[in-house]
Amino acid sequence: MKQRIGRYSGYLRPISYAIDFFIIAFFAYFLQLNLADYGLFFAYLFICWLIFSLKTKFYEVYRFTRVTRILSLIAIQTIVFALVVFAFYGFTDAIKVPNNYLIWFVVAVMSSIGIAKLSVYYLLKRYRKVLGGNFRNTIIIGNSKRSLQLYSFFENNPDYGYKCQKVFQIKEPILREIFSYVIDHDIDEIYASVGQLSDEQVNLLIDFADNNLKVLKFIPDNKDVYSKQIQYDYYGVLPIISLRKIPLDDNVNRIIKRTFDFVFATVVLVGLLSWLTPLLAIIIKIESKGPVFFKQKRNGRNNKEFYCFKYRSMKPNPEADIHQVRKNDRRITAIGRFMRKTSIDELPQFYNVLLGDMSVVGPRPHMVSHTNMYAESIDKFMVRHFVKPGITGLAQVNGYRGEVETEQDIINRVKYDIFYLENWSVLMDSKVIIQTLVNAIKGDKKAY
C-alpha cells in the first residue's frame, strides 16, 4: 500500500473556521461588553456556530461546488446566526444591548464572512487556472459518451483543478495495467464508467482504491438510477440506499422555510391585502353576484385536501370544480380578466400560507379531480406532494403555468416540480419569487 501524498487543501477548512471565528470575535468587541460578558457571549456563539454550521453543511464547499450553492449556504447561515444572536439576549436579562446594535452585528459578521468565503472560492479558482496549483491528477476508465463529456469538462475548466492524464478503454486484461499506471503516475482520483464494467471489475476497482488510498468515482452513463439524488443510511452496519433526498425533510430547513413563509405572508396580508381586498370586493360585487372569494379543494402535502382561496374571477358556475379556465373563457368577468392577467386573483392564497396549508414557493396545487386523473396517467405525478404546494413555483416561472393544453405540459411541470423538491434552497425560492414578480409586470401569455 502506497502512502497518500498530503495536500495543503486539508488545511482550508480549519483556516475557514479560524477566519470566521476571528470575524465574530472582532465585531463582538464593538458591542462594548465587559470582559466577562464578552467571553460568555463569544463562547455561546462559538458553540452554536460549530453545531449549526455542521448541520447546515456551511463548510462543505468543494472545487466542483457552484457559486449558487455557496450563496444559498450563506443565506441559510445568516438566518440561523440571527436567530442564535437574538435568542441569547432573549434569555439573558443581565446583558443589555440595543436591538439596532444586534442587527448591525449580524449584518457586519455575515457580510464579512460571506465576502471571505467567496474570496477564497474565487482565489482558488484563479490559482488553479493561472498557476496550475491545487490540482488533482485523474484518469478516466471507459469511453462512453458521458466519459468523453467528463474529459472535455476537465480540459475546458482548468479552474476546477482536475488534470486528466489518460482515458482507458475497457478490456479484459486492462485493469492490471491501470493499477500500475495509477501508482506510477501518482493519480489522485479515478473516474470509471459504471455501465461498461462488470460486477467483478467494479469490486476490483473498489478494493484497489481502498487499499491504495485513491478516490474512486463512478460515471452513471445510461443507468437512470445512478443519476438520482442517492442517499446512504445505515441500519446497524447494513447500508441502505434512498433514491430521493428531499432537503425539506430536514427539520432545520423546514423551520427556515416556514419562518420565511410566515414573515412574507404577514407582510403581504398587512401591507397589501388589508386595503386591496375591500377595494376589489366592491368591484367584484358590482360586476356580478356571488362571493368575493372563491374557494376550491386542492391537494397539499402528503395529498391532504385543503381549501385554496382566490379572488373570484368568474361568474358562479357548476363547472368551476371540473374544468380549467381556457383562453377567452366566457365565464371570466371583466375584473376577473385583469386579475388573472396580473395574477392578483392568487393573492388570497397568502391566507393559506399563514394557515400552513401552502408555501410561498412550491409545486402548484391542482383540483382534486385533476390530481386523481393525472396520478393515473402521468408518471411520478404524486412525487410533487412530498412538499407543500406553493402560490408560485419553478414550473410556473419556466412557462408551465395555467391551462394544461397538451400532455407534455403536465409532464414538464412535474419534471420542474421534482427538481425543485430535490434541490430546494432559500436562494432558489428567492429567484422564483423575483421571476414571478417580473412575469406579472411584463405579462405572461399563459395568464388568462
GROMACS .gro file of N, CA, C and O in nm, residues 184-286:
model
  412
  184ASP      N    1   0.226   0.451  -1.056
  184ASP     CA    2   0.347   0.509  -1.115
  184ASP      C    3   0.333   0.658  -1.143
  184ASP      O    4   0.431   0.733  -1.136
  185HIS      N    5   0.213   0.703  -1.177
  185HIS     CA    6   0.192   0.843  -1.215
  185HIS      C    7   0.124   0.925  -1.106
  185HIS      O    8   0.079   1.037  -1.130
  186ASP      N    9   0.116   0.869  -0.987
  186ASP     CA   10   0.063   0.942  -0.871
  186ASP      C   11  -0.076   1.000  -0.900
  186ASP      O   12  -0.102   1.119  -0.879
  187ILE      N   13  -0.166   0.915  -0.947
  187ILE     CA   14  -0.303   0.957  -0.978
  187ILE      C   15  -0.382   0.971  -0.847
  187ILE      O   16  -0.373   0.887  -0.758
  188ASP      N   17  -0.458   1.081  -0.837
  188ASP     CA   18  -0.535   1.107  -0.714
  188ASP      C   19  -0.676   1.050  -0.720
  188ASP      O   20  -0.727   0.997  -0.623
  189GLU      N   21  -0.741   1.067  -0.837
  189GLU     CA   22  -0.881   1.027  -0.847
  189GLU      C   23  -0.904   0.945  -0.974
  189GLU      O   24  -0.851   0.976  -1.080
  190ILE      N   25  -0.986   0.840  -0.959
  190ILE     CA   26  -1.019   0.751  -1.070
  190ILE      C   27  -1.168   0.767  -1.101
  190ILE      O   28  -1.252   0.754  -1.012
  191TYR      N   29  -1.200   0.795  -1.227
  191TYR     CA   30  -1.339   0.806  -1.271
  191TYR      C   31  -1.368   0.689  -1.364
  191TYR      O   32  -1.300   0.673  -1.466
  192ALA      N   33  -1.466   0.610  -1.330
  192ALA     CA   34  -1.494   0.487  -1.407
  192ALA      C   35  -1.637   0.486  -1.459
  192ALA      O   36  -1.731   0.523  -1.388
  193SER      N   37  -1.651   0.445  -1.585
  193SER     CA   38  -1.783   0.433  -1.647
  193SER      C   39  -1.849   0.305  -1.597
  193SER      O   40  -1.814   0.195  -1.638
  194VAL      N   41  -1.945   0.320  -1.507
  194VAL     CA   42  -2.003   0.204  -1.440
  194VAL      C   43  -2.078   0.113  -1.537
  194VAL      O   44  -2.085  -0.009  -1.518
  195GLY      N   45  -2.134   0.170  -1.644
  195GLY     CA   46  -2.210   0.091  -1.739
  195GLY      C   47  -2.124  -0.001  -1.822
  195GLY      O   48  -2.175  -0.097  -1.882
  196GLN      N   49  -1.992   0.024  -1.828
  196GLN     CA   50  -1.902  -0.057  -1.909
  196GLN      C   51  -1.819  -0.155  -1.826
  196GLN      O   52  -1.729  -0.220  -1.878
  197LEU      N   53  -1.851  -0.164  -1.699
  197LEU     CA   54  -1.775  -0.252  -1.609
  197LEU      C   55  -1.861  -0.368  -1.562
  197LEU      O   56  -1.981  -0.352  -1.536
  198SER      N   57  -1.801  -0.483  -1.550
  198SER     CA   58  -1.872  -0.597  -1.490
  198SER      C   59  -1.868  -0.582  -1.338
  198SER      O   60  -1.792  -0.501  -1.284
  199ASP      N   61  -1.951  -0.660  -1.269
  199ASP     CA   62  -1.953  -0.655  -1.123
  199ASP      C   63  -1.815  -0.690  -1.065
  199ASP      O   64  -1.770  -0.629  -0.967
  200GLU      N   65  -1.749  -0.787  -1.128
  200GLU     CA   66  -1.616  -0.827  -1.079
  200GLU      C   67  -1.516  -0.713  -1.095
  200GLU      O   68  -1.436  -0.687  -1.004
  201GLN      N   69  -1.522  -0.642  -1.209
  201GLN     CA   70  -1.431  -0.529  -1.231
  201GLN      C   71  -1.458  -0.415  -1.134
  201GLN      O   72  -1.365  -0.350  -1.085
  202VAL      N   73  -1.585  -0.391  -1.107
  202VAL     CA   74  -1.621  -0.286  -1.010
  202VAL      C   75  -1.562  -0.319  -0.873
  202VAL      O   76  -1.502  -0.233  -0.807
  203ASN      N   77  -1.576  -0.444  -0.831
  203ASN     CA   78  -1.523  -0.484  -0.700
  203ASN      C   79  -1.369  -0.474  -0.695
  203ASN      O   80  -1.312  -0.433  -0.594
  204LEU      N   81  -1.304  -0.510  -0.805
  204LEU     CA   82  -1.158  -0.498  -0.812
  204LEU      C   83  -1.113  -0.352  -0.802
  204LEU      O   84  -1.016  -0.320  -0.733
  205LEU      N   85  -1.186  -0.265  -0.870
  205LEU     CA   86  -1.154  -0.121  -0.864
  205LEU      C   87  -1.171  -0.067  -0.722
  205LEU      O   88  -1.089   0.010  -0.673
  206ILE      N   89  -1.280  -0.106  -0.659
  206ILE     CA   90  -1.307  -0.059  -0.523
  206ILE      C   91  -1.198  -0.106  -0.427
  206ILE      O   92  -1.146  -0.028  -0.345
  207ASP      N   93  -1.161  -0.233  -0.438
  207ASP     CA   94  -1.057  -0.288  -0.350
  207ASP      C   95  -0.923  -0.217  -0.373
  207ASP      O   96  -0.853  -0.182  -0.278
  208PHE      N   97  -0.889  -0.193  -0.499
  208PHE     CA   98  -0.764  -0.125  -0.531
  208PHE      C   99  -0.763   0.018  -0.475
  208PHE      O  100  -0.664   0.061  -0.415
  209ALA      N  101  -0.873   0.091  -0.496
  209ALA     CA  102  -0.880   0.229  -0.449
  209ALA      C  103  -0.871   0.235  -0.297
  209ALA      O  104  -0.800   0.320  -0.241
  210ASP      N  105  -0.940   0.145  -0.229
  210ASP     CA  106  -0.936   0.143  -0.082
  210ASP      C  107  -0.796   0.111  -0.030
  210ASP      O  108  -0.747   0.176   0.063
  211ASN      N  109  -0.732   0.012  -0.089
  211ASN     CA  110  -0.602  -0.033  -0.042
  211ASN      C  111  -0.488   0.062  -0.077
  211ASN      O  112  -0.380   0.055  -0.017
  212ASN      N  113  -0.511   0.151  -0.172
  212ASN     CA  114  -0.406   0.245  -0.214
  212ASN      C  115  -0.443   0.391  -0.188
  212ASN      O  116  -0.378   0.482  -0.238
  213LEU      N  117  -0.548   0.411  -0.109
  213LEU     CA  118  -0.592   0.545  -0.069
  213LEU      C  119  -0.615   0.636  -0.189
  213LEU      O  120  -0.570   0.751  -0.192
  214LYS      N  121  -0.686   0.585  -0.288
  214LYS     CA  122  -0.723   0.663  -0.405
  214LYS      C  123  -0.873   0.691  -0.403
  214LYS      O  124  -0.952   0.607  -0.357
  215VAL      N  125  -0.911   0.806  -0.454
  215VAL     CA  126  -1.053   0.840  -0.462
  215VAL      C  127  -1.111   0.776  -0.588
  215VAL      O  128  -1.059   0.797  -0.698
  216LEU      N  129  -1.218   0.699  -0.572
  216LEU     CA  130  -1.283   0.634  -0.685
  216LEU      C  131  -1.424   0.689  -0.700
  216LEU      O  132  -1.502   0.692  -0.604
  217LYS      N  133  -1.457   0.735  -0.823
  217LYS     CA  134  -1.590   0.786  -0.851
  217LYS      C  135  -1.642   0.722  -0.979
  217LYS      O  136  -1.565   0.696  -1.072
  218PHE      N  137  -1.773   0.697  -0.981
  218PHE     CA  138  -1.834   0.631  -1.096
  218PHE      C  139  -1.915   0.729  -1.180
  218PHE      O  140  -1.984   0.815  -1.127
  219ILE      N  141  -1.906   0.713  -1.312
  219ILE     CA  142  -1.985   0.792  -1.406
  219ILE      C  143  -2.112   0.712  -1.437
  219ILE      O  144  -2.103   0.596  -1.478
  220PRO      N  145  -2.232   0.771  -1.417
  220PRO     CA  146  -2.355   0.693  -1.423
  220PRO      C  147  -2.394   0.639  -1.558
  220PRO      O  148  -2.468   0.543  -1.567
  221ASP      N  149  -2.346   0.698  -1.669
  221ASP     CA  150  -2.382   0.653  -1.803
  221ASP      C  151  -2.534   0.655  -1.822
  221ASP      O  152  -2.600   0.749  -1.785
  222ASN      N  153  -2.591   0.545  -1.875
  222ASN     CA  154  -2.733   0.545  -1.910
  222ASN      C  155  -2.822   0.479  -1.805
  222ASN      O  156  -2.941   0.461  -1.828
  223LYS      N  157  -2.767   0.443  -1.692
  223LYS     CA  158  -2.849   0.382  -1.587
  223LYS      C  159  -2.911   0.493  -1.503
  223LYS      O  160  -2.844   0.557  -1.423
  224ASP      N  161  -3.041   0.517  -1.524
  224ASP     CA  162  -3.110   0.630  -1.462
  224ASP      C  163  -3.102   0.629  -1.310
  224ASP      O  164  -3.100   0.733  -1.246
  225VAL      N  165  -3.097   0.511  -1.252
  225VAL     CA  166  -3.096   0.502  -1.106
  225VAL      C  167  -2.974   0.572  -1.047
  225VAL      O  168  -2.979   0.630  -0.940
  226TYR      N  169  -2.862   0.572  -1.120
  226TYR     CA  170  -2.741   0.636  -1.070
  226TYR      C  171  -2.745   0.788  -1.084
  226TYR      O  172  -2.662   0.858  -1.027
  227SER      N  173  -2.840   0.839  -1.163
  227SER     CA  174  -2.850   0.983  -1.183
  227SER      C  175  -2.935   1.050  -1.078
  227SER      O  176  -2.950   1.171  -1.078
  228LYS      N  177  -2.993   0.974  -0.989
  228LYS     CA  178  -3.080   1.030  -0.885
  228LYS      C  179  -2.998   1.078  -0.766
  228LYS      O  180  -2.880   1.048  -0.753
  229GLN      N  181  -3.067   1.151  -0.678
  229GLN     CA  182  -3.002   1.203  -0.557
  229GLN      C  183  -2.993   1.090  -0.455
  229GLN      O  184  -3.074   1.082  -0.361
  230ILE      N  185  -2.897   1.003  -0.474
  230ILE     CA  186  -2.885   0.885  -0.388
  230ILE      C  187  -2.832   0.924  -0.250
  230ILE      O  188  -2.739   1.001  -0.238
  231GLN      N  189  -2.894   0.867  -0.147
  231GLN     CA  190  -2.852   0.892  -0.010
  231GLN      C  191  -2.833   0.758   0.061
  231GLN      O  192  -2.916   0.668   0.049
  232TYR      N  193  -2.723   0.748   0.134
  232TYR     CA  194  -2.696   0.625   0.209
  232TYR      C  195  -2.736   0.643   0.356
  232TYR      O  196  -2.706   0.744   0.418
  233ASP      N  197  -2.804   0.544   0.409
  233ASP     CA  198  -2.831   0.535   0.552
  233ASP      C  199  -2.782   0.398   0.599
  233ASP      O  200  -2.766   0.306   0.517
  234TYR      N  201  -2.759   0.389   0.728
  234TYR     CA  202  -2.713   0.261   0.782
  234TYR      C  203  -2.810   0.212   0.889
  234TYR      O  204  -2.839   0.284   0.985
  235TYR      N  205  -2.861   0.091   0.870
  235TYR     CA  206  -2.941   0.023   0.971
  235TYR      C  207  -2.846  -0.073   1.041
  235TYR      O  208  -2.820  -0.182   0.992
  236GLY      N  209  -2.790  -0.030   1.154
  236GLY     CA  210  -2.680  -0.104   1.215
  236GLY      C  211  -2.558  -0.084   1.127
  236GLY      O  212  -2.510   0.027   1.109
  237VAL      N  213  -2.507  -0.192   1.068
  237VAL     CA  214  -2.394  -0.182   0.975
  237VAL      C  215  -2.438  -0.211   0.831
  237VAL      O  216  -2.355  -0.219   0.741
  238LEU      N  217  -2.570  -0.227   0.810
  238LEU     CA  218  -2.621  -0.259   0.678
  238LEU      C  219  -2.650  -0.130   0.600
  238LEU      O  220  -2.731  -0.048   0.644
  239PRO      N  221  -2.581  -0.108   0.485
  239PRO     CA  222  -2.607   0.014   0.406
  239PRO      C  223  -2.739   0.004   0.330
  239PRO      O  224  -2.769  -0.097   0.267
  240ILE      N  225  -2.818   0.111   0.339
  240ILE     CA  226  -2.946   0.119   0.269
  240ILE      C  227  -2.944   0.242   0.179
  240ILE      O  228  -2.906   0.350   0.223
  241ILE      N  229  -2.984   0.226   0.054
  241ILE     CA  230  -2.983   0.336  -0.041
  241ILE      C  231  -3.123   0.396  -0.055
  241ILE      O  232  -3.220   0.323  -0.079
  242SER      N  233  -3.133   0.529  -0.040
  242SER     CA  234  -3.256   0.602  -0.069
  242SER      C  235  -3.236   0.674  -0.202
  242SER      O  236  -3.135   0.743  -0.220
  243LEU      N  237  -3.330   0.659  -0.294
  243LEU     CA  238  -3.313   0.714  -0.428
  243LEU      C  239  -3.357   0.860  -0.439
  243LEU      O  240  -3.342   0.921  -0.543
  244ARG      N  241  -3.412   0.916  -0.335
  244ARG     CA  242  -3.452   1.056  -0.341
  244ARG      C  243  -3.423   1.124  -0.209
  244ARG      O  244  -3.467   1.079  -0.103
  245LYS      N  245  -3.347   1.232  -0.214
  245LYS     CA  246  -3.316   1.311  -0.096
  245LYS      C  247  -3.391   1.443  -0.106
  245LYS      O  248  -3.373   1.518  -0.203
  246ILE      N  249  -3.477   1.471  -0.010
  246ILE     CA  250  -3.559   1.592  -0.012
  246ILE      C  251  -3.510   1.685   0.099
  246ILE      O  252  -3.526   1.655   0.217
  247PRO      N  253  -3.449   1.799   0.063
  247PRO     CA  254  -3.395   1.890   0.166
  247PRO      C  255  -3.498   1.933   0.269
  247PRO      O  256  -3.465   1.953   0.386
  248LEU      N  257  -3.625   1.947   0.230
  248LEU     CA  258  -3.728   1.994   0.323
  248LEU      C  259  -3.775   1.886   0.418
  248LEU      O  260  -3.863   1.910   0.501
  249ASP      N  261  -3.718   1.765   0.409
  249ASP     CA  262  -3.742   1.664   0.513
  249ASP      C  263  -3.659   1.695   0.637
  249ASP      O  264  -3.685   1.644   0.746
  250ASP      N  265  -3.556   1.779   0.620
  250ASP     CA  266  -3.471   1.820   0.731
  250ASP      C  267  -3.543   1.925   0.815
  250ASP      O  268  -3.596   2.023   0.762
  251ASN      N  269  -3.549   1.905   0.946
  251ASN     CA  270  -3.626   1.994   1.034
  251ASN      C  271  -3.575   2.137   1.031
  251ASN      O  272  -3.654   2.232   1.036
  252VAL      N  273  -3.442   2.156   1.024
  252VAL     CA  274  -3.386   2.291   1.020
  252VAL      C  275  -3.432   2.363   0.893
  252VAL      O  276  -3.476   2.479   0.899
  253ASN      N  277  -3.423   2.295   0.780
  253ASN     CA  278  -3.468   2.356   0.653
  253ASN      C  279  -3.617   2.386   0.657
  253ASN      O  280  -3.662   2.488   0.605
  254ARG      N  281  -3.693   2.297   0.718
  254ARG     CA  282  -3.838   2.318   0.725
  254ARG      C  283  -3.871   2.439   0.812
  254ARG      O  284  -3.961   2.518   0.778
  255ILE      N  285  -3.798   2.456   0.921
  255ILE     CA  286  -3.820   2.573   1.008
  255ILE      C  287  -3.783   2.702   0.934
  255ILE      O  288  -3.855   2.802   0.942
  256ILE      N  289  -3.671   2.698   0.861
  256ILE     CA  290  -3.628   2.816   0.785
  256ILE      C  291  -3.733   2.854   0.681
  256ILE      O  292  -3.770   2.971   0.669
  257LYS      N  293  -3.783   2.756   0.608
  257LYS     CA  294  -3.883   2.785   0.504
  257LYS      C  295  -4.013   2.833   0.566
  257LYS      O  296  -4.076   2.927   0.515
  258ARG      N  297  -4.055   2.772   0.676
  258ARG     CA  298  -4.180   2.812   0.741
  258ARG      C  299  -4.169   2.954   0.797
  258ARG      O  300  -4.264   3.033   0.788
  259THR      N  301  -4.053   2.987   0.854
  259THR     CA  302  -4.031   3.123   0.906
  259THR      C  303  -4.038   3.224   0.793
  259THR      O  304  -4.103   3.329   0.806
  260PHE      N  305  -3.972   3.193   0.682
  260PHE     CA  306  -3.975   3.281   0.566
  260PHE      C  307  -4.119   3.298   0.515
  260PHE      O  308  -4.163   3.410   0.487
  261ASP      N  309  -4.192   3.187   0.504
  261ASP     CA  310  -4.331   3.192   0.456
  261ASP      C  311  -4.418   3.278   0.547
  261ASP      O  312  -4.497   3.360   0.501
  262PHE      N  313  -4.403   3.258   0.677
  262PHE     CA  314  -4.486   3.329   0.775
  262PHE      C  315  -4.461   3.480   0.769
  262PHE      O  316  -4.554   3.559   0.765
  263VAL      N  317  -4.334   3.517   0.765
  263VAL     CA  318  -4.298   3.660   0.760
  263VAL      C  319  -4.344   3.722   0.629
  263VAL      O  320  -4.405   3.830   0.628
  264PHE      N  321  -4.318   3.655   0.518
  264PHE     CA  322  -4.355   3.707   0.386
  264PHE      C  323  -4.507   3.721   0.375
  264PHE      O  324  -4.558   3.824   0.327
  265ALA      N  325  -4.581   3.619   0.419
  265ALA     CA  326  -4.727   3.623   0.411
  265ALA      C  327  -4.784   3.734   0.500
  265ALA      O  328  -4.878   3.804   0.461
  266THR      N  329  -4.727   3.752   0.618
  266THR     CA  330  -4.774   3.857   0.709
  266THR      C  331  -4.755   3.995   0.648
  266THR      O  332  -4.845   4.081   0.655
  267VAL      N  333  -4.639   4.017   0.586
  267VAL     CA  334  -4.611   4.146   0.522
  267VAL      C  335  -4.711   4.173   0.410
  267VAL      O  336  -4.764   4.284   0.398
  268VAL      N  337  -4.739   4.071   0.327
  268VAL     CA  338  -4.832   4.088   0.215
  268VAL      C  339  -4.974   4.113   0.265
  268VAL      O  340  -5.045   4.202   0.216
  269LEU      N  341  -5.016   4.036   0.365
  269LEU     CA  342  -5.152   4.049   0.417
  269LEU      C  343  -5.176   4.185   0.483
  269LEU      O  344  -5.279   4.249   0.460
  270VAL      N  345  -5.078   4.230   0.562
  270VAL     CA  346  -5.093   4.358   0.632
  270VAL      C  347  -5.067   4.476   0.538
  270VAL      O  348  -5.142   4.575   0.537
  271GLY      N  349  -4.961   4.467   0.459
  271GLY     CA  350  -4.921   4.580   0.376
  271GLY      C  351  -4.999   4.596   0.247
  271GLY      O  352  -5.010   4.706   0.194
  272LEU      N  353  -5.057   4.486   0.194
  272LEU     CA  354  -5.123   4.493   0.064
  272LEU      C  355  -5.271   4.455   0.071
  272LEU      O  356  -5.359   4.533   0.033
  273LEU      N  357  -5.300   4.336   0.121
  273LEU     CA  358  -5.437   4.287   0.116
  273LEU      C  359  -5.530   4.359   0.212
  273LEU      O  360  -5.652   4.356   0.194
  274SER      N  361  -5.475   4.425   0.314
  274SER     CA  362  -5.559   4.496   0.412
  274SER      C  363  -5.640   4.608   0.345
  274SER      O  364  -5.751   4.639   0.388
  275TRP      N  365  -5.585   4.668   0.241
  275TRP     CA  366  -5.659   4.774   0.170
  275TRP      C  367  -5.706   4.730   0.031
  275TRP      O  368  -5.806   4.779  -0.021
  276LEU      N  369  -5.636   4.633  -0.030
  276LEU     CA  370  -5.674   4.588  -0.165
  276LEU      C  371  -5.800   4.503  -0.163
  276LEU      O  372  -5.884   4.514  -0.254
  277THR      N  373  -5.816   4.420  -0.061
  277THR     CA  374  -5.932   4.332  -0.053
  277THR      C  375  -6.065   4.409  -0.049
  277THR      O  376  -6.156   4.377  -0.127
  278PRO      N  377  -6.081   4.511   0.038
  278PRO     CA  378  -6.208   4.587   0.037
  278PRO      C  379  -6.235   4.654  -0.099
  278PRO      O  380  -6.349   4.656  -0.145
  279LEU      N  381  -6.130   4.705  -0.163
  279LEU     CA  382  -6.145   4.772  -0.291
  279LEU      C  383  -6.191   4.673  -0.398
  279LEU      O  384  -6.287   4.700  -0.474
  280LEU      N  385  -6.125   4.557  -0.406
  280LEU     CA  386  -6.163   4.456  -0.505
  280LEU      C  387  -6.301   4.396  -0.474
  280LEU      O  388  -6.376   4.362  -0.566
  281ALA      N  389  -6.333   4.386  -0.345
  281ALA     CA  390  -6.462   4.330  -0.306
  281ALA      C  391  -6.577   4.414  -0.363
  281ALA      O  392  -6.676   4.359  -0.413
  282ILE      N  393  -6.561   4.545  -0.358
  282ILE     CA  394  -6.665   4.635  -0.411
  282ILE      C  395  -6.681   4.615  -0.563
  282ILE      O  396  -6.792   4.601  -0.614
  283ILE      N  397  -6.567   4.611  -0.635
  283ILE     CA  398  -6.570   4.597  -0.781
  283ILE      C  399  -6.627   4.462  -0.822
  283ILE      O  400  -6.709   4.452  -0.914
  284ILE      N  401  -6.585   4.354  -0.753
  284ILE     CA  402  -6.633   4.219  -0.784
  284ILE      C  403  -6.784   4.210  -0.762
  284ILE      O  404  -6.857   4.153  -0.844
  285LYS      N  405  -6.831   4.266  -0.652
  285LYS     CA  406  -6.975   4.262  -0.619
  285LYS      C  407  -7.058   4.342  -0.718
  285LYS      O  408  -7.169   4.303  -0.754
  286ILE      N  409  -7.004   4.459  -0.760
  286ILE     CA  410  -7.077   4.543  -0.855
  286ILE      C  411  -7.094   4.472  -0.989
  286ILE      O  412  -7.201   4.476  -1.051
   0.00000   0.00000   0.00000
